[in-house]
PDB file of C-alpha atoms in Angstrom:
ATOM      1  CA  UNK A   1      70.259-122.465  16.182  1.00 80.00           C
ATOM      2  CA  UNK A   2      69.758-118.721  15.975  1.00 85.00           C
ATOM      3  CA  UNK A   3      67.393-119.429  12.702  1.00 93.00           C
ATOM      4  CA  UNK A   4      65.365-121.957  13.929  1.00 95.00           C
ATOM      5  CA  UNK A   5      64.574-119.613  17.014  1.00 96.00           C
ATOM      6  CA  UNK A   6      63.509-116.871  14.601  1.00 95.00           C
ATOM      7  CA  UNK A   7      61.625-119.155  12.508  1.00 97.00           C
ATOM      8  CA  UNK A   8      59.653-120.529  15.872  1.00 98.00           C
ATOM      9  CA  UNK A   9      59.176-116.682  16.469  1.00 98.00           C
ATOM     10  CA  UNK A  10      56.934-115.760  13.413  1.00 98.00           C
ATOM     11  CA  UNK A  11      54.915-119.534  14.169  1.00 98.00           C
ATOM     12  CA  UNK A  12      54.308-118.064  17.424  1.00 98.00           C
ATOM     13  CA  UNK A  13      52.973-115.071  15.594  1.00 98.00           C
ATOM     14  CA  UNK A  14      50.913-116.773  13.558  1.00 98.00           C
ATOM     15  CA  UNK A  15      48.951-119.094  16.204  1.00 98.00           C
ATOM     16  CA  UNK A  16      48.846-115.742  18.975  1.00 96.00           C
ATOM     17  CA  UNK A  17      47.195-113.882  16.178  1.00 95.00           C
ATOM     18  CA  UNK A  18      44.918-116.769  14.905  1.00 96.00           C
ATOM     19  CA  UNK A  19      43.914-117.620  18.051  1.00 95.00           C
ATOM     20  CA  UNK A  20      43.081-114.403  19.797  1.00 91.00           C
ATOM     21  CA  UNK A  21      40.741-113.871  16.631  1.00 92.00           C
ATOM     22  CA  UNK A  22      39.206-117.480  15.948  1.00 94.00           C
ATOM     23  CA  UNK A  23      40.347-120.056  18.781  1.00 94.00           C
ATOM     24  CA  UNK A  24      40.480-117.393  22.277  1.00 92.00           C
ATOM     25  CA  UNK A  25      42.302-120.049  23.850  1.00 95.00           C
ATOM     26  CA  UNK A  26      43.721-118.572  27.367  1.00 93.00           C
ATOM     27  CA  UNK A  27      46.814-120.995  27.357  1.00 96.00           C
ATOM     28  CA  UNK A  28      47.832-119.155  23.625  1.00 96.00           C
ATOM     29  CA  UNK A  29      47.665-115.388  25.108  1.00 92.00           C
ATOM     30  CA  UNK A  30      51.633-115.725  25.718  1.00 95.00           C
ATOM     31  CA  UNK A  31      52.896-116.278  21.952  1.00 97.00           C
ATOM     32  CA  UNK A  32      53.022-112.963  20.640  1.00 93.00           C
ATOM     33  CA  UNK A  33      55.450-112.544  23.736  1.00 94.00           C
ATOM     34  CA  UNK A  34      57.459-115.716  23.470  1.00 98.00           C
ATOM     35  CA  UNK A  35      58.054-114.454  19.439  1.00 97.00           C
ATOM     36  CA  UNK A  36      59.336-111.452  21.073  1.00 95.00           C
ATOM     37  CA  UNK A  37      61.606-113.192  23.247  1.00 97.00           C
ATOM     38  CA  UNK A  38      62.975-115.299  20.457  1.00 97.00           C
ATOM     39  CA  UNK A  39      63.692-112.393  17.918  1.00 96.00           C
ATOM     40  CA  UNK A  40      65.453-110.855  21.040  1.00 96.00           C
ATOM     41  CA  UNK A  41      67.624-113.879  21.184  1.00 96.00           C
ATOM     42  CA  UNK A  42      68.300-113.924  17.753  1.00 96.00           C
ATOM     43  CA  UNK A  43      69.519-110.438  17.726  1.00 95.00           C
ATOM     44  CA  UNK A  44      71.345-111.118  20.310  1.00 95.00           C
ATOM     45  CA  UNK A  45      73.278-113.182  18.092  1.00 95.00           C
ATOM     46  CA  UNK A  46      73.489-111.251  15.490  1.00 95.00           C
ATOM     47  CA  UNK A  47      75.089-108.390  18.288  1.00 95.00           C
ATOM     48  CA  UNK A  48      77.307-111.378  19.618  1.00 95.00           C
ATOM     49  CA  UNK A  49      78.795-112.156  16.131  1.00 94.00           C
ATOM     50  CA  UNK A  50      79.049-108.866  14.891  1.00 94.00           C
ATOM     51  CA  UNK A  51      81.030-107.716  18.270  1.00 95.00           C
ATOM     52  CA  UNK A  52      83.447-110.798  18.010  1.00 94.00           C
ATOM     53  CA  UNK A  53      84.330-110.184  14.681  1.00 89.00           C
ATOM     54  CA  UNK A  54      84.671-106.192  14.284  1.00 90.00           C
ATOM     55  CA  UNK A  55      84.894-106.238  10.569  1.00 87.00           C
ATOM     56  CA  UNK A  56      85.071-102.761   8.653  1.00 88.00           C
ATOM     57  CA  UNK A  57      82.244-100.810   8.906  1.00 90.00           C
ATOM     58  CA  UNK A  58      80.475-102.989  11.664  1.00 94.00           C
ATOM     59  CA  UNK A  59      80.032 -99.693  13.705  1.00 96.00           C
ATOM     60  CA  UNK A  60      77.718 -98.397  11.503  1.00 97.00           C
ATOM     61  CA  UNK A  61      76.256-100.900  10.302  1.00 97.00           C
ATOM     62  CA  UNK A  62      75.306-102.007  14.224  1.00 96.00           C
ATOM     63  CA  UNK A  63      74.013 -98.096  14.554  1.00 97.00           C
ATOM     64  CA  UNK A  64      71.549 -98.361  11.293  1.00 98.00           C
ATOM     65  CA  UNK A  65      70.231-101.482  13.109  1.00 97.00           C
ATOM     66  CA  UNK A  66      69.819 -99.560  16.273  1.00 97.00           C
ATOM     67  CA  UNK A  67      67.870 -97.151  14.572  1.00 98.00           C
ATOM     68  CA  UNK A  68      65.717 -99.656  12.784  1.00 98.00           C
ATOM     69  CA  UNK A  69      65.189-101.513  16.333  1.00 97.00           C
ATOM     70  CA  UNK A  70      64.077 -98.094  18.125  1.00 98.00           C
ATOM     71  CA  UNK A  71      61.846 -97.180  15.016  1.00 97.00           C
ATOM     72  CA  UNK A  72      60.123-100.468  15.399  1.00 97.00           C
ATOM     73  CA  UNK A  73      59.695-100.907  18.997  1.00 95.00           C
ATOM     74  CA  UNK A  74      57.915 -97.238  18.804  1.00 95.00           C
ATOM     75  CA  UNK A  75      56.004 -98.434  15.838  1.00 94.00           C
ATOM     76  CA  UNK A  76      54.803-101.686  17.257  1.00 91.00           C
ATOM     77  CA  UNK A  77      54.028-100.675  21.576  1.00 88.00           C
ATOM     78  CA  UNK A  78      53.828 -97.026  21.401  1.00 90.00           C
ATOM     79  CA  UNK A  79      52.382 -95.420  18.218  1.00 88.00           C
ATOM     80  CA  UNK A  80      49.464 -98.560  18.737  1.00 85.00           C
ATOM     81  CA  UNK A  81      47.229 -98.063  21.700  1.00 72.00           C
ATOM     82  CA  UNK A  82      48.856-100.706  23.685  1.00 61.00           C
ATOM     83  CA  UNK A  83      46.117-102.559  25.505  1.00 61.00           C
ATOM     84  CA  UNK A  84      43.818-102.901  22.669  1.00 63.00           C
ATOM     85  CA  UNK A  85      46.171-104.100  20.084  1.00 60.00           C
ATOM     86  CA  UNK A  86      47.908-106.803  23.100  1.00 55.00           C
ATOM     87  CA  UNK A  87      46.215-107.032  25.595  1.00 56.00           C
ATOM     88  CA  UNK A  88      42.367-107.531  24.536  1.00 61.00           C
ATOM     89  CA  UNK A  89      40.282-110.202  22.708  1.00 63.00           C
ATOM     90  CA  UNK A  90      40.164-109.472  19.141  1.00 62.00           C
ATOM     91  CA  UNK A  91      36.554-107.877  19.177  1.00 73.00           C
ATOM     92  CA  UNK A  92      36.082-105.704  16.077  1.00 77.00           C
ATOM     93  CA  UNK A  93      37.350-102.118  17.466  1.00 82.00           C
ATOM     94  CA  UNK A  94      38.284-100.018  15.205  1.00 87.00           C
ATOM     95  CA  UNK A  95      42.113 -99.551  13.391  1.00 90.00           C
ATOM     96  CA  UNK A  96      44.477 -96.704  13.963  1.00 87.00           C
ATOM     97  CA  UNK A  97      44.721 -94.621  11.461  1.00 89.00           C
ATOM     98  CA  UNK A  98      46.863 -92.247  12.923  1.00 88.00           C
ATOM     99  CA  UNK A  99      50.697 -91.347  12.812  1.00 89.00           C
ATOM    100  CA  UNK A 100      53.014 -94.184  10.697  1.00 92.00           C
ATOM    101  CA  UNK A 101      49.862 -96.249  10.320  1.00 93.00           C
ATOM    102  CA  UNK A 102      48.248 -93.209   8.221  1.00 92.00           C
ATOM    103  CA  UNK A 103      50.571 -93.527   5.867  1.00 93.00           C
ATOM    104  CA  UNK A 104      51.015 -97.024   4.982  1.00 94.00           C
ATOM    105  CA  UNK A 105      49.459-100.345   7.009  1.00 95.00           C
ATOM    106  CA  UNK A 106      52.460-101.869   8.230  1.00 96.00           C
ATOM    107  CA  UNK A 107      55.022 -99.625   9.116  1.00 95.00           C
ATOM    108  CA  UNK A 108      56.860-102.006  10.669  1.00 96.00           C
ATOM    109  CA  UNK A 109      58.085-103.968   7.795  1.00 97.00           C
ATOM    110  CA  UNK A 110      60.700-101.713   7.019  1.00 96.00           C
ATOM    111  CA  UNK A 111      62.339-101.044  10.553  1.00 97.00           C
ATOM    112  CA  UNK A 112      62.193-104.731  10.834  1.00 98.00           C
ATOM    113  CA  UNK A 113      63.681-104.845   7.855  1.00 98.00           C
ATOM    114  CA  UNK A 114      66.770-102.241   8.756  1.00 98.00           C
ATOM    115  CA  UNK A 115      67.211-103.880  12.023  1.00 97.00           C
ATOM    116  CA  UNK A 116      67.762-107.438  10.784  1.00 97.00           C
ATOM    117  CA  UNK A 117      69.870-106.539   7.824  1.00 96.00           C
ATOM    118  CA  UNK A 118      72.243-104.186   9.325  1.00 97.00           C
ATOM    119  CA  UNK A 119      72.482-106.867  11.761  1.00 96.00           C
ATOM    120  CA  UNK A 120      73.451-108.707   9.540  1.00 95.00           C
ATOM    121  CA  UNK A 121      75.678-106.490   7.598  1.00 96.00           C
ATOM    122  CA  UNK A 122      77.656-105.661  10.898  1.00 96.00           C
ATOM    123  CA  UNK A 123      78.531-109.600  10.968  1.00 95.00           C
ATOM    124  CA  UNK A 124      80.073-109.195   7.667  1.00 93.00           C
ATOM    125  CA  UNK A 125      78.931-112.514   7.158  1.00 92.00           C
ATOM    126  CA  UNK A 126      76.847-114.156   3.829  1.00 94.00           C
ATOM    127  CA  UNK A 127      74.975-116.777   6.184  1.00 95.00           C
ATOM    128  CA  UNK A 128      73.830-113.743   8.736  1.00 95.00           C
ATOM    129  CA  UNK A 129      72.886-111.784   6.052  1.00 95.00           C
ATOM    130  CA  UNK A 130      70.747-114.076   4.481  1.00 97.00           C
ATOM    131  CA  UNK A 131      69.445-114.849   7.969  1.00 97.00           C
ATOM    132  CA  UNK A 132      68.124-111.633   9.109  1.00 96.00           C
ATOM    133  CA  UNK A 133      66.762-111.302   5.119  1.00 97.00           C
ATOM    134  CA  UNK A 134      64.919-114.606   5.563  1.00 98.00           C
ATOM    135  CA  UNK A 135      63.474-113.417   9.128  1.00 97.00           C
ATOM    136  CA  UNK A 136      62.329-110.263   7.492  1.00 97.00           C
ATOM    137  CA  UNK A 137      60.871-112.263   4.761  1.00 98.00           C
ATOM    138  CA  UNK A 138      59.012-114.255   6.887  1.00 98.00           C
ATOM    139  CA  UNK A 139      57.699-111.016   9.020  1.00 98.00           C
ATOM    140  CA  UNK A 140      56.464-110.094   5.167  1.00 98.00           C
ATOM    141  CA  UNK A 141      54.756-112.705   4.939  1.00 98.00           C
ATOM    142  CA  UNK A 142      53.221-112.714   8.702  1.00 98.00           C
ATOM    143  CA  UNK A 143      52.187-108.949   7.605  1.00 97.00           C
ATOM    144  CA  UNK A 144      50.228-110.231   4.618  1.00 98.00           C
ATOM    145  CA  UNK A 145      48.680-113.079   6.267  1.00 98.00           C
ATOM    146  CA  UNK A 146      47.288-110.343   8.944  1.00 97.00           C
ATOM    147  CA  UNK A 147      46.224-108.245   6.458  1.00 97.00           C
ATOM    148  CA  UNK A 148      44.547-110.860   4.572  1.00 97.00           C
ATOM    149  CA  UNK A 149      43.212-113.194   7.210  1.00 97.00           C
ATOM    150  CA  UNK A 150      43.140-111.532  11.121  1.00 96.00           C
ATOM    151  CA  UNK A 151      42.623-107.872  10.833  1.00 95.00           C
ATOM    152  CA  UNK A 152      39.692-107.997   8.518  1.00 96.00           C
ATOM    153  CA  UNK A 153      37.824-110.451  11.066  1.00 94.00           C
ATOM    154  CA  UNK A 154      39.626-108.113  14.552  1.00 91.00           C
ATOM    155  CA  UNK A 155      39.061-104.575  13.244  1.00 92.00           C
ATOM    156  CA  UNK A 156      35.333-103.549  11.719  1.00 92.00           C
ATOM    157  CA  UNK A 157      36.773-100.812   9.528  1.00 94.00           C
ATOM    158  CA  UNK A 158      39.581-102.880   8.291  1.00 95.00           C
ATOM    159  CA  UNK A 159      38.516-103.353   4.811  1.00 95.00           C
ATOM    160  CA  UNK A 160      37.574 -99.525   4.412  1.00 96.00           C
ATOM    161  CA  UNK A 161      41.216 -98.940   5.746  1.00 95.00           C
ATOM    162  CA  UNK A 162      42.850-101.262   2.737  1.00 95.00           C
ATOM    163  CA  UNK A 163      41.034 -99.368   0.639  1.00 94.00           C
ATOM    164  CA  UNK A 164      42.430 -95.973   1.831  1.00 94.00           C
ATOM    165  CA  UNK A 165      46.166 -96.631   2.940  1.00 95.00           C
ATOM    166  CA  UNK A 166      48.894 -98.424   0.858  1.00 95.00           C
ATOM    167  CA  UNK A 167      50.157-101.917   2.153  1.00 95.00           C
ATOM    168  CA  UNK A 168      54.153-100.698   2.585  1.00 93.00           C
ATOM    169  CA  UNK A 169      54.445 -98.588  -0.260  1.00 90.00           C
ATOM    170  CA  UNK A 170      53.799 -94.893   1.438  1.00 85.00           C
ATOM    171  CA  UNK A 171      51.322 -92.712  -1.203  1.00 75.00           C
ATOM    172  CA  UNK A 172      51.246 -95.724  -3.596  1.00 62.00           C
ATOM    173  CA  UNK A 173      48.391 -95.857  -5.654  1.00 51.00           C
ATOM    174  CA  UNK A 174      46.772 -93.373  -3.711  1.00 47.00           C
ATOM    175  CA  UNK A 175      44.476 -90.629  -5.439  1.00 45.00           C
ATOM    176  CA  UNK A 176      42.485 -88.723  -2.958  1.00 42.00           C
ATOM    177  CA  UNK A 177      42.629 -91.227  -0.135  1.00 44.00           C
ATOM    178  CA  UNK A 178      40.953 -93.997  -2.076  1.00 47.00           C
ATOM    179  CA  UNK A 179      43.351 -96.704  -3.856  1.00 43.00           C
ATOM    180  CA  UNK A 180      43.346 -96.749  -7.466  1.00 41.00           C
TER     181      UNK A 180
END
């Protein structure tokens, strides 16, 4: 169940974002927070399982995810101006380029990443594992279709920004600020 929740998560991702730059249909505003909700859900799942079964090493594993899950709720609602980046139409501001998102344009990818694989890891089980892998998978792929798709047509420096900060990869490619 847990994986078709988290897989309903990143759709809602997709349509919020889609919509708030091309359709700006009122009764979509709530998907970005229903995805929330879900991914909550899952890792509460993730926290059940791992608590049940107590398996060697669970403690820290549950602690690197903890970490990862602070590091991205701080990279996603407070190093991001809130209410522009949530709260308002899509209406060609301009990108932060400040902080995590100076150094590479979605930060995010690897807390997400930390959060959902320790998870996993801390349920010393193969089928979590590649669970909370597949979830951050598909928030790789949400990332990409942002970059590619929304934030070119929500932000009106966007494409200058691709040109000067690396996609995940910190300092990759970089030479002066410019991409080689």
């Amino acid at each position: 169940m847990d994986w078709l929740v988290g897989t309903v998560s990143f759709l809602l991702f997709f349509l919020y974002d889609w919509n708030r730059v091309f359709w700006k249909k009122r009764w979509m505003r709530g998907f970005f927070y229903l995805g929330c909700m879900g991914l909550v859900v899952s890792g509460g799942i993730f926290l059940a399982e791992a608590l049940k079964k107590q398996s060697s090493g669970w403690i820290f594993w549950l602690a690197v995810s903890a970490v990862c899950l602070a590091g991205l709720v701080y990279t996603l609602f407070f190093a991001l101006p809130f209410d522009e980046t949530y709260r308002k139409e899509a209406d060609r501001h301009k990108v932060c380029r400040t902080g995590l998102y100076g150094i590479c344009r979605h930060p995010g990818i690897w807390w997400f990443f930390g959060c959902f694989a320790g998870a996993g890891m801390a349920c010393a089980d193969r089928e979590k594992l590649l669970e909370g892998l597949f979830f951050s998978l598909l928030n790789l792929g949400y990332a990409w279709y942002q970059d590619r798709y929304i934030f070119p047509e929500e932000f009106c420096d966007y494409r200058d920004y691709q040109n000067a900060v690396p996609f995940l990869i910190p300092g990759r490619g970089q030479k002066d600020g410019k991409r080689k």
